[in-house]
Amino acid sequence: MLDLKLEDVDGILVRYNVALEKEMTPDEAAEELYPKDKLVYPIAKAIYEGEEDDVIEGLEAAIAAGKKPIDLIDNALMIGMGVVTRLYDDGIIFLPNVMMSADAMLAGIDFCKSKTTDVPEAKGKVVCHVAEGDVHDIGKNIVVALLRANGYDVVDLGRDVPVDEVISAVVANKPIMVTGTALMTTTMYAFKEVNDKLLEKGIKVPFACGGGAVNQDFVSQYELGVYGEEAADAPKIADAIVAGTKDIAALREEFHKH
Ligand code: B12
């Protein structure tokens, strides 16, 4: 874990609320949002700049300083992606910048995964995918990395996965859980189709869904859906299933976010 105390996290959140002034350049606006932590700052900056080599260099330095690679996904890479998302949502940077940052982020996630050697024995199989029509796969990749780090055997179907391909993979692999990620209001309805086709085949596997487009209310509208807000919820939901909670209503209750 990074040595981020609650006060530090509050500090980061306060910094995210800064009013970005119109006359600022994008780089100046980004500078306002970076965390001050000496190890996290260069990683967040490299994500914003889309510099993959610098992301890896920053991660190597943090690991050399004793940080756990898997924790750096949430505590460093995600902070950089948070800066990019904020600047994009505020119209300060545009799609080409976001694409470069996303690639740097994905390279960082891969690097952290490759450095995670203390993988426990497999607890069960999980099938992961991004909804049909949706290419946003950063969140899904974090879900996959955290599930693997927590001892799950993951069948990663990738992004923009046709509904029927999800069903075939579930039939072939008999997972303890399926995950879905959707970041667009146009793609999230594929989850309902996955749900219905699984039920048609009599398969009642918990279907954990997350991603910016969906919320608790939406995911609870289909029988197998269990909403997870954070990627870190995915291994927790899987652990609950392995521990014996197979009932969807009980899982929803346990992972309900108020
Ligand atoms: C990065 C990004 C891109 C990148 C994606 C790169 C990639 N490889 O993923 C690129 C540049 C390619 C892109 C393209 C597009 N994008 Co875009 N993109 C974004 C952006 C800025 C950030 C998304 C992101 O990665 N967030 C960080 C990740 C980590 O978050 P996350 O996936 O939600 O995951 C977190 C949780 O949700 C959770 N989670 C996720 N999945 C799961 C699953 C389970 C089981 C659990 C428990 C948890 C969980 O874990 C993570 C945190 O711990 C958002 C803006 C925003 N505000 O979200 C727009 C956004 C998603 N994009 C948008 C759009 C419209 C597009 C384009 C159509 C743009 C265009 N005009 O071409 C295309 C999409 C093409 C397509 N068919 O998909 C819109 C969607 C609007 C909508 N409501 O539908 C957004 C919201 C921007 C906006 N405000 O308009 N985009």
Coordinates of C-alpha atoms and ligand atoms in Angstrom, one line a residue:
M1 CA 0.0 0.0 0.0
L2 CA 1.1 3.6 -0.6
D3 CA 1.5 5.6 2.6
L4 CA -1.5 7.7 1.7
K5 CA -3.3 8.6 5.0
L6 CA -6.9 9.7 5.0
E7 CA -5.8 13.4 5.2
D8 CA -3.7 13.0 2.1
V9 CA -6.6 11.4 0.2
D10 CA -8.8 14.3 1.3
G11 CA -6.1 16.6 0.1
I12 CA -6.2 15.0 -3.4
L13 CA -10.0 15.3 -3.5
V14 CA -9.8 18.9 -2.5
R15 CA -7.3 19.5 -5.3
Y16 CA -9.7 17.9 -7.7
N17 CA -12.3 20.5 -6.8
V18 CA -10.0 23.4 -7.8
A19 CA -11.6 25.9 -10.2
L20 CA -9.7 25.5 -13.4
E21 CA -9.4 29.0 -14.9
K22 CA -10.2 29.6 -18.5
E23 CA -6.8 31.3 -19.3
M24 CA -4.8 28.3 -18.0
T25 CA -3.1 26.1 -20.6
P26 CA -4.0 22.4 -20.4
D27 CA -0.5 21.7 -18.8
E28 CA -1.1 24.3 -16.1
A29 CA -4.5 23.0 -15.4
A30 CA -3.1 19.5 -15.1
E31 CA -0.4 20.7 -12.8
E32 CA -3.1 22.0 -10.4
L33 CA -4.5 18.5 -10.2
Y34 CA -1.5 16.3 -9.7
P35 CA -1.0 14.9 -6.2
K36 CA 2.1 16.1 -4.4
D37 CA 3.4 12.7 -3.3
K38 CA 6.9 12.4 -4.7
L39 CA 6.4 8.9 -6.1
V40 CA 2.8 9.4 -7.4
Y41 CA 3.4 12.8 -9.1
P42 CA 5.7 11.6 -11.9
I43 CA 3.4 8.7 -12.7
A44 CA 0.3 10.9 -12.8
K45 CA 2.1 13.4 -15.0
A46 CA 3.3 10.7 -17.4
I47 CA -0.2 9.3 -17.7
Y48 CA -1.5 12.9 -18.6
E49 CA 1.4 13.3 -21.1
G50 CA 0.8 9.9 -22.6
E51 CA 4.4 8.9 -22.1
E52 CA 4.5 5.2 -21.6
D53 CA 8.2 5.0 -20.9
D54 CA 7.9 7.6 -18.1
V55 CA 4.9 5.7 -16.6
I56 CA 7.0 2.5 -16.4
E57 CA 10.0 4.4 -15.0
G58 CA 7.8 6.0 -12.4
L59 CA 6.3 2.6 -11.5
E60 CA 9.8 1.1 -11.2
A61 CA 10.8 3.8 -8.8
A62 CA 7.7 3.3 -6.7
I63 CA 8.3 -0.4 -6.6
A64 CA 12.0 0.1 -5.7
A65 CA 10.7 2.3 -2.8
G66 CA 8.7 -0.7 -1.5
K67 CA 5.3 -0.1 -3.0
K68 CA 3.3 -3.2 -4.1
P69 CA 2.8 -3.2 -7.9
I70 CA -0.9 -4.2 -7.7
D71 CA -1.6 -1.3 -5.2
L72 CA -0.1 1.2 -7.6
I73 CA -2.9 0.6 -10.1
D74 CA -5.4 2.3 -7.8
N75 CA -3.0 4.6 -5.9
A76 CA -1.0 6.0 -8.7
L77 CA -2.2 5.1 -12.2
M78 CA -5.9 5.8 -11.4
I79 CA -5.0 9.2 -10.0
G80 CA -3.3 10.1 -13.3
M81 CA -6.3 8.9 -15.2
G82 CA -8.5 10.9 -12.9
V83 CA -6.7 14.1 -13.9
V84 CA -7.2 13.2 -17.6
T85 CA -10.9 12.4 -17.1
R86 CA -11.4 15.7 -15.3
L87 CA -9.7 17.8 -17.9
Y88 CA -11.6 16.0 -20.7
D89 CA -14.9 16.4 -19.0
D90 CA -14.2 20.1 -18.5
G91 CA -13.4 20.5 -22.2
I92 CA -9.7 21.4 -21.5
I93 CA -8.2 18.5 -23.4
F94 CA -9.6 16.5 -26.3
L95 CA -9.9 12.9 -27.6
P96 CA -6.4 12.5 -29.1
N97 CA -4.9 13.4 -25.7
V98 CA -7.2 11.0 -24.0
M99 CA -6.3 8.2 -26.4
M100 CA -2.5 8.6 -25.7
S101 CA -3.2 8.7 -21.9
A102 CA -5.4 5.6 -22.1
D103 CA -2.6 3.7 -23.9
A104 CA 0.0 4.8 -21.3
M105 CA -2.5 3.8 -18.6
L106 CA -3.0 0.3 -20.2
A107 CA 0.8 -0.1 -20.5
G108 CA 1.0 0.8 -16.8
I109 CA -1.6 -1.8 -15.8
D110 CA 0.2 -4.5 -17.8
F111 CA 3.5 -3.6 -16.1
C112 CA 1.9 -3.8 -12.6
K113 CA 0.3 -7.1 -13.5
S114 CA 3.7 -8.5 -14.8
K115 CA 5.4 -7.5 -11.5
T116 CA 2.8 -9.2 -9.4
T117 CA 4.4 -12.5 -8.7
D118 CA 2.8 -13.5 -5.4
V119 CA -0.4 -14.9 -7.1
P120 CA -2.2 -17.3 -4.8
E121 CA -3.7 -20.7 -6.0
A122 CA -6.7 -20.4 -8.2
K123 CA -10.0 -20.0 -6.3
G124 CA -12.3 -20.2 -9.3
K125 CA -12.9 -19.1 -12.9
V126 CA -14.3 -15.7 -13.9
V127 CA -15.3 -14.5 -17.4
C128 CA -14.7 -10.8 -17.9
H129 CA -15.8 -8.5 -20.8
V130 CA -16.6 -5.0 -22.0
A131 CA -20.2 -4.6 -23.4
E132 CA -20.9 -5.0 -27.1
G133 CA -20.2 -1.7 -29.0
D134 CA -18.0 -0.3 -26.2
V135 CA -14.2 0.1 -26.5
H136 CA -13.6 1.6 -23.0
D137 CA -11.5 -1.2 -21.4
I138 CA -9.4 0.5 -18.8
G139 CA -11.8 -0.3 -15.9
K140 CA -12.2 -3.9 -17.2
N141 CA -8.4 -4.3 -17.3
I142 CA -8.2 -3.2 -13.7
V143 CA -10.9 -5.7 -12.7
V144 CA -9.0 -8.4 -14.5
A145 CA -5.7 -7.5 -12.8
L146 CA -7.3 -7.4 -9.4
L147 CA -9.1 -10.7 -9.9
R148 CA -5.9 -12.4 -11.0
A149 CA -3.9 -10.9 -8.1
N150 CA -6.6 -12.3 -5.8
G151 CA -6.2 -15.8 -7.1
Y152 CA -8.9 -16.1 -9.8
D153 CA -8.4 -17.7 -13.1
V154 CA -9.7 -15.1 -15.5
V155 CA -11.0 -15.6 -19.1
D156 CA -10.6 -12.1 -20.5
L157 CA -12.9 -11.7 -23.6
G158 CA -11.7 -8.1 -24.2
R159 CA -13.7 -5.2 -25.3
D160 CA -16.7 -4.7 -27.6
V161 CA -17.7 -8.4 -27.1
P162 CA -20.8 -9.6 -28.9
V163 CA -23.5 -10.9 -26.5
D164 CA -23.4 -14.4 -28.1
E165 CA -19.6 -14.6 -27.5
V166 CA -20.2 -13.9 -23.8
I167 CA -22.8 -16.7 -23.6
S168 CA -20.5 -19.2 -25.4
A169 CA -17.6 -18.4 -23.1
V170 CA -19.8 -18.9 -20.0
V171 CA -21.1 -22.3 -21.4
A172 CA -17.6 -23.4 -22.2
N173 CA -15.9 -22.3 -19.0
K174 CA -18.6 -22.6 -16.3
P175 CA -17.3 -19.6 -14.3
I176 CA -18.3 -18.8 -10.7
M177 CA -19.0 -15.2 -11.9
V178 CA -19.2 -13.1 -15.1
T179 CA -18.2 -9.5 -15.1
G180 CA -19.4 -6.7 -17.5
T181 CA -18.1 -3.2 -18.0
A182 CA -20.0 -0.4 -19.9
L183 CA -19.1 3.2 -20.1
M184 CA -21.7 4.3 -22.6
T185 CA -25.4 4.8 -22.1
T186 CA -25.8 3.2 -25.6
T187 CA -24.0 0.0 -24.7
M188 CA -25.1 -0.8 -21.2
Y189 CA -28.3 -2.5 -22.5
A190 CA -26.2 -5.4 -23.8
F191 CA -26.0 -6.5 -20.1
K192 CA -29.8 -7.2 -20.1
E193 CA -29.4 -9.3 -23.3
V194 CA -26.5 -11.3 -21.7
N195 CA -28.7 -11.8 -18.6
D196 CA -31.7 -13.0 -20.7
K197 CA -29.7 -15.4 -22.9
L198 CA -28.0 -16.9 -19.8
L199 CA -31.4 -17.5 -18.2
E200 CA -32.8 -19.0 -21.4
K201 CA -30.1 -21.6 -21.1
G202 CA -30.9 -22.1 -17.4
I203 CA -27.5 -20.6 -16.3
K204 CA -27.9 -18.7 -13.0
V205 CA -24.4 -17.3 -12.6
P206 CA -23.9 -14.0 -10.7
F207 CA -23.2 -11.2 -13.3
A208 CA -21.2 -8.4 -11.7
C209 CA -21.5 -5.2 -13.7
G210 CA -19.8 -1.9 -13.4
G211 CA -18.4 1.0 -15.4
G212 CA -19.2 4.7 -15.6
A213 CA -22.5 4.2 -17.5
V214 CA -24.3 1.9 -15.0
N215 CA -25.5 2.2 -11.4
Q216 CA -27.2 0.1 -8.8
D217 CA -30.7 0.8 -10.0
F218 CA -29.9 -0.2 -13.6
V219 CA -28.0 -3.4 -12.7
S220 CA -30.7 -4.5 -10.3
Q221 CA -33.3 -4.4 -13.2
Y222 CA -32.1 -7.8 -14.5
E223 CA -32.2 -11.0 -12.5
L224 CA -28.5 -11.9 -12.4
G225 CA -27.1 -8.4 -12.0
V226 CA -24.9 -7.4 -9.0
Y227 CA -23.6 -3.9 -9.2
G228 CA -20.0 -3.1 -8.2
E229 CA -18.8 0.5 -8.0
E230 CA -15.1 0.0 -7.7
A231 CA -12.9 -2.5 -9.5
A232 CA -11.8 -3.7 -6.1
D233 CA -15.4 -4.9 -5.5
A234 CA -14.9 -7.6 -8.2
P235 CA -12.6 -9.9 -6.1
K236 CA -14.8 -9.2 -3.0
I237 CA -17.9 -10.3 -4.8
A238 CA -16.1 -13.4 -6.1
D239 CA -14.8 -14.2 -2.6
A240 CA -18.4 -14.0 -1.3
I241 CA -19.5 -16.4 -4.0
V242 CA -16.7 -18.8 -3.2
A243 CA -17.5 -18.5 0.5
G244 CA -21.0 -19.7 -0.3
T245 CA -23.2 -16.7 -1.1
K246 CA -24.6 -17.7 -4.4
D247 CA -28.0 -16.0 -4.1
I248 CA -28.1 -12.8 -6.2
A249 CA -30.4 -10.9 -3.7
A250 CA -27.9 -11.7 -0.9
L251 CA -25.0 -10.5 -3.0
R252 CA -26.8 -7.3 -3.9
E253 CA -27.6 -6.7 -0.3
E254 CA -23.9 -7.3 0.7
F255 CA -22.5 -5.0 -2.0
H256 CA -25.2 -2.3 -2.0
K257 CA -23.8 1.2 -2.1
H258 CA -25.8 3.9 -0.4
Ligands
B12_1 C1 -10.6 7.1 -21.7 C2 -11.9 7.5 -22.5 C3 -11.9 7.1 -23.8 C4 -10.8 6.3 -24.5 C5 -10.9 4.8 -24.1 C6 -9.6 4.1 -24.1 C7 -9.7 2.7 -23.5 N1 -8.9 1.8 -24.0 O1 -10.5 2.5 -22.6 C8 -11.1 6.6 -26.0 C9 -10.3 7.9 -26.4 C10 -10.7 5.5 -27.0 C11 -12.6 6.9 -25.9 C12 -13.4 6.8 -27.0 C13 -14.8 7.2 -27.0 N2 -15.4 7.7 -26.0 CO1 -14.7 7.9 -24.2 N3 -14.1 8.3 -22.6 C14 -13.0 8.2 -21.9 C15 -13.0 8.8 -20.5 C16 -12.3 10.2 -20.6 C17 -12.5 8.1 -19.3 C18 -13.0 6.6 -19.1 C19 -12.1 5.8 -18.2 O2 -11.2 5.1 -18.7 N4 -12.2 6.0 -16.9 C20 -11.4 5.3 -15.9 C21 -11.9 3.9 -15.7 C22 -11.0 3.2 -14.7 O3 -13.2 3.9 -15.2 P1 -14.3 2.8 -15.4 O4 -14.1 2.0 -16.6 O5 -15.7 3.3 -15.1 O6 -14.0 1.7 -14.2 C23 -14.1 2.1 -12.9 C24 -15.4 1.6 -12.2 O7 -16.5 1.9 -13.1 C25 -15.2 0.2 -11.9 N5 -15.6 -0.9 -12.8 C26 -15.6 -0.9 -14.2 N6 -16.0 -2.1 -14.6 C27 -16.3 -2.8 -13.6 C28 -16.8 -4.1 -13.5 C29 -17.1 -4.7 -12.2 C30 -17.6 -6.1 -12.1 C31 -16.9 -3.9 -11.1 C32 -17.1 -4.5 -9.7 C33 -16.4 -2.6 -11.2 C34 -16.1 -2.1 -12.4 O8 -13.8 0.1 -11.7 C35 -13.1 1.2 -12.1 C36 -12.6 2.0 -10.9 O9 -12.1 1.2 -9.9 C37 -14.6 9.0 -20.3 C38 -15.0 10.2 -19.4 C39 -15.7 9.8 -18.1 N7 -16.1 10.8 -17.4 O10 -15.8 8.6 -17.8 C40 -15.1 9.1 -21.7 C41 -16.5 8.6 -22.1 C42 -16.8 7.3 -21.4 N8 -16.4 8.5 -23.6 C43 -17.5 8.8 -24.2 C44 -17.7 8.7 -25.6 C45 -19.0 9.3 -26.1 C46 -16.7 8.2 -26.4 C47 -16.7 8.0 -28.0 C48 -18.0 7.7 -28.6 C49 -16.2 9.4 -28.5 C50 -16.2 9.6 -30.0 N9 -16.9 10.7 -30.3 O11 -15.7 8.9 -30.7 C51 -15.6 6.9 -28.2 C52 -16.3 5.5 -27.9 C53 -16.2 4.6 -29.0 C54 -16.8 3.3 -28.6 N10 -17.6 2.7 -29.5 O12 -16.7 2.8 -27.5 C55 -18.6 9.3 -23.2 C56 -19.7 8.3 -23.0 C57 -21.0 9.1 -22.9 C58 -22.2 8.2 -22.7 N11 -22.9 8.5 -21.6 O13 -22.5 7.3 -23.4 C59 -17.7 9.7 -22.0 C60 -18.5 9.5 -20.6 C61 -17.2 11.1 -22.1 C62 -18.3 12.1 -22.1 N12 -18.5 12.8 -21.0 O14 -19.0 12.3 -23.0 N13 -12.9 7.3 -24.7

